[in-house]
XYZ file of N, CA, C and O in Angstrom:
644
model
N 86.467 76.884 107.603
C 87.626 77.553 108.160
C 87.258 78.530 109.259
O 88.086 78.859 110.086
N 86.032 79.008 109.237
C 85.608 79.937 110.281
C 85.706 79.271 111.641
O 86.259 79.845 112.577
N 85.187 78.060 111.756
C 85.232 77.352 113.035
C 86.658 76.946 113.395
O 87.077 77.092 114.536
N 87.406 76.463 112.387
C 88.791 76.041 112.634
C 89.648 77.189 113.137
O 90.560 76.996 113.933
N 89.390 78.389 112.634
C 90.215 79.540 112.995
C 89.559 80.402 114.072
O 89.992 81.522 114.305
N 88.516 79.862 114.685
C 87.810 80.585 115.746
C 87.310 81.951 115.255
O 87.343 82.928 115.982
N 86.891 81.979 113.985
C 86.340 83.178 113.346
C 87.333 84.346 113.328
O 86.937 85.487 113.244
N 88.627 84.058 113.393
C 89.650 85.100 113.309
C 90.483 84.871 112.050
O 90.945 83.774 111.802
N 90.655 85.917 111.286
C 91.455 85.852 110.052
C 91.077 84.632 109.217
O 91.937 83.883 108.756
N 89.794 84.458 108.989
C 89.285 83.256 108.325
C 89.887 83.085 106.939
O 90.418 82.019 106.605
N 89.808 84.108 106.133
C 90.312 84.020 104.767
C 91.823 83.798 104.750
O 92.340 82.992 103.975
N 92.517 84.472 105.633
C 93.974 84.350 105.691
C 94.382 82.952 106.163
O 95.336 82.374 105.645
N 93.664 82.411 107.145
C 93.932 81.040 107.586
C 93.678 80.038 106.461
O 94.423 79.076 106.292
N 92.639 80.292 105.703
C 92.322 79.447 104.548
C 93.463 79.481 103.537
O 93.908 78.446 103.041
N 93.962 80.690 103.238
C 95.068 80.827 102.285
C 96.325 80.124 102.799
O 97.007 79.423 102.040
N 96.640 80.319 104.065
C 97.840 79.689 104.637
C 97.711 78.166 104.599
O 98.659 77.464 104.228
N 96.544 77.666 104.956
C 96.308 76.222 104.953
C 96.465 75.640 103.553
O 97.122 74.608 103.368
N 95.868 76.305 102.570
C 95.971 75.808 101.191
C 97.407 75.852 100.685
O 97.848 74.931 99.993
N 98.137 76.911 101.017
C 99.535 76.988 100.593
C 100.342 75.840 101.197
O 101.097 75.171 100.502
N 100.166 75.603 102.491
C 100.927 74.536 103.138
C 100.529 73.160 102.600
O 101.373 72.267 102.495
N 99.263 72.982 102.238
C 98.842 71.721 101.601
C 99.558 71.535 100.265
O 100.038 70.440 99.962
N 99.599 72.603 99.473
C 100.300 72.525 98.187
C 101.772 72.203 98.377
O 102.350 71.383 97.656
N 102.395 72.859 99.348
C 103.827 72.666 99.574
C 104.140 71.317 100.215
O 105.287 70.869 100.180
N 103.142 70.652 100.783
C 103.376 69.350 101.407
C 103.465 68.222 100.376
O 103.934 67.134 100.689
N 103.040 68.507 99.148
C 103.153 67.500 98.094
C 104.621 67.381 97.691
O 105.323 68.380 97.559
N 105.038 66.156 97.482
C 106.450 65.886 97.193
C 106.989 66.731 96.038
O 108.082 67.284 96.127
N 106.212 66.872 94.980
C 106.687 67.629 93.821
C 106.811 69.131 94.102
O 107.475 69.848 93.373
N 106.178 69.609 95.167
C 106.210 71.033 95.520
C 107.045 71.319 96.766
O 107.047 72.442 97.258
N 107.735 70.317 97.271
C 108.439 70.463 98.549
C 109.688 71.336 98.403
O 110.757 70.866 98.024
N 109.521 72.619 98.703
C 110.652 73.548 98.632
C 111.493 73.515 99.909
O 112.513 74.170 100.001
N 111.051 72.718 100.879
C 111.747 72.650 102.168
C 112.622 71.412 102.290
O 113.145 71.139 103.365
N 112.797 70.703 101.224
C 113.450 69.390 101.259
C 114.866 69.436 101.843
O 115.295 68.497 102.498
N 115.576 70.521 101.642
C 116.973 70.575 102.099
C 117.118 71.166 103.504
O 118.226 71.346 103.987
N 115.994 71.421 104.178
C 116.050 72.002 105.520
C 115.823 70.942 106.585
O 115.148 69.942 106.352
N 116.359 71.206 107.760
C 116.122 70.308 108.888
C 114.680 70.450 109.354
O 113.982 71.402 108.984
N 114.245 69.535 110.193
C 112.868 69.575 110.710
C 112.610 70.887 111.445
O 111.571 71.524 111.252
N 113.546 71.320 112.285
C 113.382 72.571 113.033
C 113.331 73.784 112.104
O 112.543 74.702 112.317
N 114.179 73.783 111.072
C 114.169 74.885 110.110
C 112.847 74.934 109.343
O 112.293 76.013 109.119
N 112.330 73.759 108.970
C 111.042 73.692 108.265
C 109.929 74.286 109.115
O 109.104 75.051 108.609
N 109.920 73.953 110.386
C 108.889 74.470 111.293
C 108.990 75.986 111.383
O 107.982 76.692 111.287
N 110.206 76.493 111.530
C 110.396 77.941 111.627
C 109.957 78.647 110.344
O 109.273 79.672 110.390
N 110.344 78.102 109.196
C 109.975 78.702 107.911
C 108.461 78.671 107.723
O 107.856 79.681 107.330
N 107.841 77.547 108.004
C 106.387 77.428 107.845
C 105.657 78.392 108.786
O 104.663 79.010 108.399
N 106.149 78.523 110.005
C 105.535 79.479 110.943
C 105.674 80.915 110.443
O 104.756 81.724 110.591
N 106.819 81.228 109.855
C 107.016 82.564 109.281
C 106.040 82.802 108.138
O 105.417 83.870 108.051
N 105.883 81.809 107.279
C 104.938 81.917 106.168
C 103.528 82.159 106.693
O 102.811 83.053 106.217
N 103.130 81.393 107.683
C 101.785 81.545 108.264
C 101.617 82.939 108.852
O 100.615 83.616 108.598
N 102.591 83.385 109.631
C 102.516 84.727 110.239
C 102.412 85.820 109.179
O 101.666 86.785 109.331
N 103.172 85.660 108.103
C 103.138 86.659 107.033
C 101.781 86.688 106.348
O 101.234 87.769 106.067
N 101.217 85.534 106.083
C 99.895 85.490 105.452
C 98.842 86.057 106.396
O 97.982 86.840 105.982
N 98.916 85.716 107.664
C 97.947 86.249 108.636
C 98.067 87.765 108.766
O 97.083 88.450 109.065
N 99.252 88.304 108.498
C 99.456 89.752 108.603
C 98.698 90.526 107.535
O 98.594 91.748 107.609
N 98.156 89.830 106.537
C 97.382 90.511 105.501
C 95.944 90.784 105.931
O 95.204 91.449 105.200
N 95.540 90.306 107.095
C 94.194 90.577 107.610
C 94.125 92.045 108.021
O 94.845 92.480 108.915
N 93.274 92.810 107.351
C 93.193 94.251 107.633
C 92.720 94.552 109.048
O 92.966 95.636 109.557
N 92.088 93.601 109.714
C 91.696 93.847 111.104
C 92.918 93.905 112.014
O 92.844 94.395 113.132
N 94.060 93.419 111.524
C 95.309 93.456 112.292
C 96.201 94.627 111.891
O 97.298 94.783 112.413
N 95.706 95.437 110.966
C 96.520 96.520 110.411
C 97.059 97.450 111.502
O 98.247 97.779 111.509
N 96.205 97.880 112.422
C 96.667 98.835 113.442
C 97.744 98.220 114.332
O 98.662 98.914 114.745
N 97.653 96.916 114.590
C 98.700 96.253 115.381
C 100.030 96.251 114.634
O 101.082 96.492 115.226
N 99.973 95.989 113.338
C 101.194 95.979 112.528
C 101.789 97.383 112.467
O 103.006 97.555 112.562
N 100.922 98.384 112.334
C 101.400 99.770 112.299
C 102.079 100.129 113.620
O 103.137 100.766 113.622
N 101.527 99.703 114.740
C 102.151 99.971 116.049
C 103.516 99.310 116.137
O 104.483 99.916 116.612
N 103.600 98.051 115.690
C 104.894 97.371 115.682
C 105.881 98.119 114.788
O 107.054 98.261 115.126
N 105.391 98.564 113.653
C 106.202 99.316 112.699
C 106.698 100.616 113.321
O 107.876 100.970 113.188
N 105.824 101.317 114.024
C 106.204 102.572 114.690
C 107.318 102.349 115.698
O 108.177 103.212 115.894
N 107.290 101.199 116.349
C 108.273 100.903 117.397
C 109.520 100.204 116.880
O 110.412 99.876 117.652
N 109.570 99.974 115.592
C 110.703 99.277 114.990
C 111.975 100.120 115.120
O 112.005 101.275 114.730
N 112.974 99.511 115.689
C 114.280 100.159 115.800
C 115.126 99.684 114.631
O 115.542 98.534 114.581
N 115.365 100.570 113.708
C 116.086 100.223 112.486
C 117.514 99.751 112.796
O 118.106 99.003 112.031
N 118.044 100.157 113.946
C 119.391 99.736 114.343
C 119.447 98.243 114.664
O 120.486 97.618 114.542
N 118.305 97.677 115.093
C 118.241 96.253 115.446
C 117.470 95.472 114.389
O 116.698 94.573 114.716
N 117.671 95.802 113.152
C 116.887 95.224 112.063
C 116.996 93.707 112.017
O 116.034 93.014 111.726
N 118.166 93.148 112.326
C 118.349 91.695 112.276
C 117.548 90.961 113.338
O 117.266 89.778 113.181
N 117.182 91.650 114.393
C 116.378 91.032 115.448
C 114.892 91.077 115.115
O 114.076 90.560 115.861
N 114.554 91.716 114.019
C 113.152 91.911 113.664
C 112.800 91.292 112.312
O 111.969 91.823 111.583
N 113.420 90.168 111.979
C 113.188 89.551 110.670
C 111.719 89.202 110.441
O 111.193 89.411 109.347
N 111.052 88.672 111.465
C 109.646 88.309 111.300
C 108.800 89.552 111.060
O 107.958 89.570 110.155
N 109.028 90.592 111.829
C 108.272 91.826 111.640
C 108.523 92.411 110.256
O 107.578 92.818 109.568
N 109.760 92.439 109.818
C 110.089 92.954 108.485
C 109.386 92.111 107.423
O 108.805 92.651 106.471
N 109.399 90.804 107.580
C 108.719 89.921 106.631
C 107.225 90.204 106.610
O 106.610 90.294 105.537
N 106.619 90.349 107.778
C 105.188 90.649 107.854
C 104.873 91.998 107.206
O 103.886 92.134 106.482
N 105.723 92.983 107.458
C 105.523 94.309 106.856
C 105.601 94.254 105.334
O 104.804 94.897 104.643
N 106.561 93.499 104.820
C 106.702 93.387 103.369
C 105.479 92.728 102.737
O 104.955 93.204 101.729
N 105.020 91.648 103.338
C 103.853 90.956 102.787
C 102.608 91.819 102.932
O 101.814 91.950 101.998
N 102.432 92.442 104.096
C 101.270 93.306 104.312
C 101.292 94.488 103.343
O 100.272 94.826 102.738
N 102.448 95.095 103.181
C 102.575 96.220 102.245
C 102.261 95.785 100.820
O 101.592 96.505 100.073
N 102.742 94.625 100.438
C 102.439 94.106 99.099
C 100.943 93.871 98.943
O 100.369 94.148 97.894
N 100.333 93.384 100.002
C 98.904 93.087 99.960
C 98.058 94.343 99.766
O 96.993 94.286 99.164
N 98.537 95.467 100.269
C 97.753 96.706 100.165
C 98.325 97.669 99.129
O 97.972 98.838 99.097
N 99.180 97.170 98.258
C 99.871 98.055 97.313
C 99.151 98.221 95.984
O 99.688 98.825 95.065
N 97.926 97.725 95.864
C 97.225 97.810 94.584
C 97.076 99.244 94.085
O 96.984 99.468 92.888
N 97.099 100.223 94.968
C 96.956 101.609 94.534
C 98.176 102.103 93.765
O 98.119 103.132 93.111
N 99.273 101.362 93.819
C 100.483 101.752 93.105
C 100.535 101.197 91.682
O 101.422 101.542 90.920
N 99.569 100.363 91.337
C 99.513 99.775 90.002
C 99.065 100.819 88.978
O 98.442 101.818 89.346
N 99.342 100.578 87.698
C 98.741 101.442 86.675
C 97.222 101.457 86.876
O 96.635 100.457 87.303
N 96.596 102.569 86.555
C 95.200 102.801 86.924
C 94.261 101.663 86.510
O 93.443 101.219 87.319
N 94.364 101.169 85.269
C 93.484 100.079 84.829
C 93.687 98.814 85.652
O 92.728 98.125 85.997
N 94.953 98.508 85.956
C 95.244 97.338 86.794
C 94.711 97.539 88.211
O 94.182 96.611 88.822
N 94.863 98.748 88.710
C 94.352 99.084 90.038
C 92.834 98.873 90.095
O 92.318 98.270 91.031
N 92.121 99.368 89.062
C 90.662 99.204 89.036
C 90.266 97.738 88.978
O 89.345 97.305 89.681
N 90.966 96.971 88.151
C 90.663 95.540 88.048
C 90.921 94.839 89.381
O 90.118 94.043 89.849
N 92.061 95.145 89.997
C 92.417 94.530 91.271
C 91.394 94.910 92.349
O 90.945 94.053 93.118
N 91.019 96.167 92.382
C 90.031 96.627 93.363
C 88.693 95.932 93.162
O 88.020 95.565 94.125
N 88.318 95.737 91.911
C 87.078 95.028 91.592
C 87.128 93.592 92.119
O 86.157 93.083 92.689
N 88.275 92.946 91.948
C 88.434 91.585 92.458
C 88.363 91.558 93.986
O 87.793 90.627 94.567
N 88.931 92.572 94.627
C 88.847 92.651 96.087
C 87.404 92.806 96.551
O 86.980 92.158 97.507
N 86.661 93.651 95.867
C 85.246 93.834 96.210
C 84.502 92.507 96.084
O 83.693 92.149 96.951
N 84.794 91.769 95.010
C 84.146 90.469 94.829
C 84.515 89.517 95.964
O 83.659 88.809 96.496
N 85.786 89.500 96.328
C 86.243 88.626 97.414
C 85.570 89.002 98.723
O 85.080 88.141 99.459
N 85.519 90.302 99.016
C 84.895 90.753 100.258
C 83.404 90.460 100.257
O 82.841 90.057 101.285
N 82.746 90.653 99.116
C 81.311 90.360 99.017
C 81.055 88.877 99.242
O 80.112 88.496 99.930
N 81.911 88.047 98.661
C 81.796 86.603 98.839
C 81.944 86.241 100.314
O 81.186 85.439 100.848
N 82.927 86.878 100.987
C 83.124 86.606 102.399
C 81.895 87.022 103.200
O 81.453 86.302 104.090
N 81.313 88.164 102.879
C 80.122 88.643 103.574
C 78.968 87.654 103.404
O 78.274 87.331 104.372
N 78.775 87.177 102.181
C 77.712 86.199 101.933
C 77.934 84.918 102.734
O 76.990 84.337 103.265
N 79.187 84.481 102.800
C 79.516 83.287 103.591
C 79.214 83.515 105.073
O 78.691 82.635 105.749
N 79.565 84.696 105.566
C 79.304 85.011 106.975
C 77.800 84.993 107.259
O 77.367 84.468 108.286
N 77.027 85.543 106.342
C 75.564 85.540 106.509
C 75.052 84.102 106.500
O 74.238 83.718 107.354
N 75.541 83.308 105.557
C 75.126 81.908 105.450
C 75.468 81.124 106.719
O 74.693 80.290 107.167
N 76.634 81.424 107.300
C 77.064 80.737 108.527
C 76.438 81.328 109.790
O 76.700 80.859 110.887
N 75.641 82.390 109.586
C 75.006 83.092 110.702
C 76.039 83.609 111.708
O 75.813 83.615 112.916
N 77.188 84.010 111.178
C 78.218 84.615 112.028
C 78.135 86.127 111.863
O 77.392 86.631 111.030
N 78.884 86.845 112.665
C 78.842 88.300 112.551
C 79.455 88.711 111.203
O 80.445 88.152 110.761
N 78.817 89.666 110.571
C 79.231 90.124 109.252
C 80.257 91.232 109.413
O 80.085 92.149 110.209
N 81.348 91.123 108.653
C 82.381 92.144 108.666
C 81.847 93.365 107.920
O 81.755 93.371 106.700
N 81.484 94.381 108.675
C 80.767 95.547 108.136
C 81.493 96.226 106.986
O 80.871 96.597 105.986
N 82.805 96.382 107.092
C 83.530 97.109 106.040
C 83.557 96.350 104.714
O 83.884 96.919 103.687
N 83.205 95.060 104.719
C 83.228 94.268 103.500
C 81.902 94.306 102.735
O 81.807 93.758 101.652
N 80.895 94.937 103.294
C 79.604 95.017 102.617
C 79.697 96.087 101.534
O 80.003 97.248 101.818
N 79.449 95.689 100.296
C 79.512 96.637 99.183
C 78.295 97.547 99.235
O 77.165 97.093 99.279
N 78.541 98.858 99.218
C 77.459 99.839 99.348
C 77.450 100.822 98.186
O 77.045 101.956 98.339
N 77.926 100.398 97.029
C 77.866 101.240 95.846
C 79.191 101.899 95.507
O 80.127 101.933 96.310
N 79.224 102.440 94.285
C 80.447 103.018 93.737
C 80.937 104.223 94.537
O 82.130 104.341 94.823
N 80.044 105.111 94.919
C 80.465 106.303 95.666
C 81.117 105.919 96.993
O 82.160 106.455 97.370
N 80.533 104.955 97.673
C 81.100 104.482 98.939
C 82.465 103.827 98.709
O 83.400 104.003 99.491
N 82.583 103.081 97.603
C 83.856 102.459 97.252
C 84.941 103.521 97.034
O 86.046 103.420 97.560
N 84.597 104.564 96.262
C 85.557 105.639 95.985
C 85.959 106.344 97.278
O 87.149 106.595 97.512
N 85.002 106.625 98.133
C 85.313 107.249 99.426
C 86.211 106.352 100.267
O 87.138 106.831 100.931
N 85.946 105.056 100.232
C 86.779 104.106 100.972
C 88.205 104.083 100.447
O 89.171 104.031 101.222
N 88.351 104.129 99.120
C 89.685 104.152 98.528
C 90.426 105.437 98.887
O 91.615 105.410 99.209
N 89.711 106.556 98.861
C 90.326 107.833 99.255
C 90.784 107.784 100.708
O 91.874 108.236 101.044
N 89.946 107.233 101.579
C 90.320 107.093 102.992
C 91.551 106.204 103.130
O 92.495 106.519 103.851
N 91.536 105.080 102.413
C 92.629 104.121 102.473
C 93.945 104.769 102.058
O 94.966 104.642 102.742
N 93.916 105.498 100.946
C 95.130 106.154 100.443
C 95.580 107.261 101.397
O 96.749 107.358 101.747
N 94.636 108.093 101.835
C 94.965 109.252 102.669
C 95.422 108.873 104.068
O 96.305 109.513 104.624
N 94.827 107.847 104.635
C 95.091 107.544 106.037
C 95.984 106.344 106.280
O 96.699 106.313 107.269
N 95.940 105.375 105.406
C 96.714 104.163 105.659
C 98.008 104.165 104.855
O 99.096 104.094 105.423
N 97.902 104.270 103.547
C 99.096 104.225 102.699
C 100.011 105.408 102.993
O 101.219 105.246 103.190
N 99.446 106.599 103.042
C 100.261 107.791 103.301
C 100.946 107.683 104.661
O 102.122 107.997 104.791
N 100.222 107.188 105.651
C 100.808 107.020 106.985
C 101.997 106.066 106.931
O 103.054 106.338 107.493
N 101.812 104.928 106.266
C 102.891 103.954 106.134
C 104.120 104.591 105.503
O 105.238 104.440 105.986
N 103.911 105.294 104.408
C 105.037 105.909 103.679
C 105.744 106.968 104.532
O 106.969 106.956 104.649
N 104.984 107.889 105.135
C 105.590 108.946 105.938
C 106.309 108.383 107.159
O 107.392 108.846 107.516
N 105.731 107.394 107.796
C 106.377 106.792 108.965
C 107.685 106.141 108.569
O 108.701 106.294 109.252
N 107.673 105.419 107.457
C 108.890 104.760 107.003
C 109.982 105.784 106.692
O 111.121 105.637 107.108
N 109.625 106.833 105.991
C 110.587 107.884 105.637
C 111.119 108.568 106.896
O 112.318 108.760 107.073
N 110.211 108.923 107.823
C 110.597 109.592 109.052
C 111.529 108.719 109.895
O 112.540 109.205 110.414
N 111.204 107.445 110.026
C 112.008 106.545 110.860
C 113.364 106.226 110.257
O 114.254 105.730 110.958
N 113.531 106.484 108.983
C 114.782 106.095 108.320
C 115.575 107.295 107.814
O 116.352 107.179 106.873
N 115.386 108.459 108.446
C 116.151 109.637 108.024
C 117.541 109.563 108.573
O 117.840 108.984 109.552
């Protein structure tokens, strides 16, 4: 998938591809009642939403979010969809503490696996995905909560007063 996706959003492209493969099977076809054009639009929305979970795109999504005009909400369905999926993807800190720890552990495993794959493929390694011990993990979580989650929440509240 690294080569197929030009080394951009590799994991997210993999997830989108697998989802669309699953949905292409007749028994899983949730698009059966839609026209060809509607199917294309829905599938593109799904792909965009999954790609929006790539943390390297986070600052772009935040900029779009900052510029969102709540008065024209109907014109921003794709952005709203991407924000919802991205927010869900980074919402593990809102889980009960034990669930949060388990989820975070799974994320570390996923990121470590991706790093190993990048090394094996001799591609550039995503530095933030390299596990550097528990203290570094805790500091990263504190940064994430303080700078990313808090920013999202305050911006949303401020923009919707």
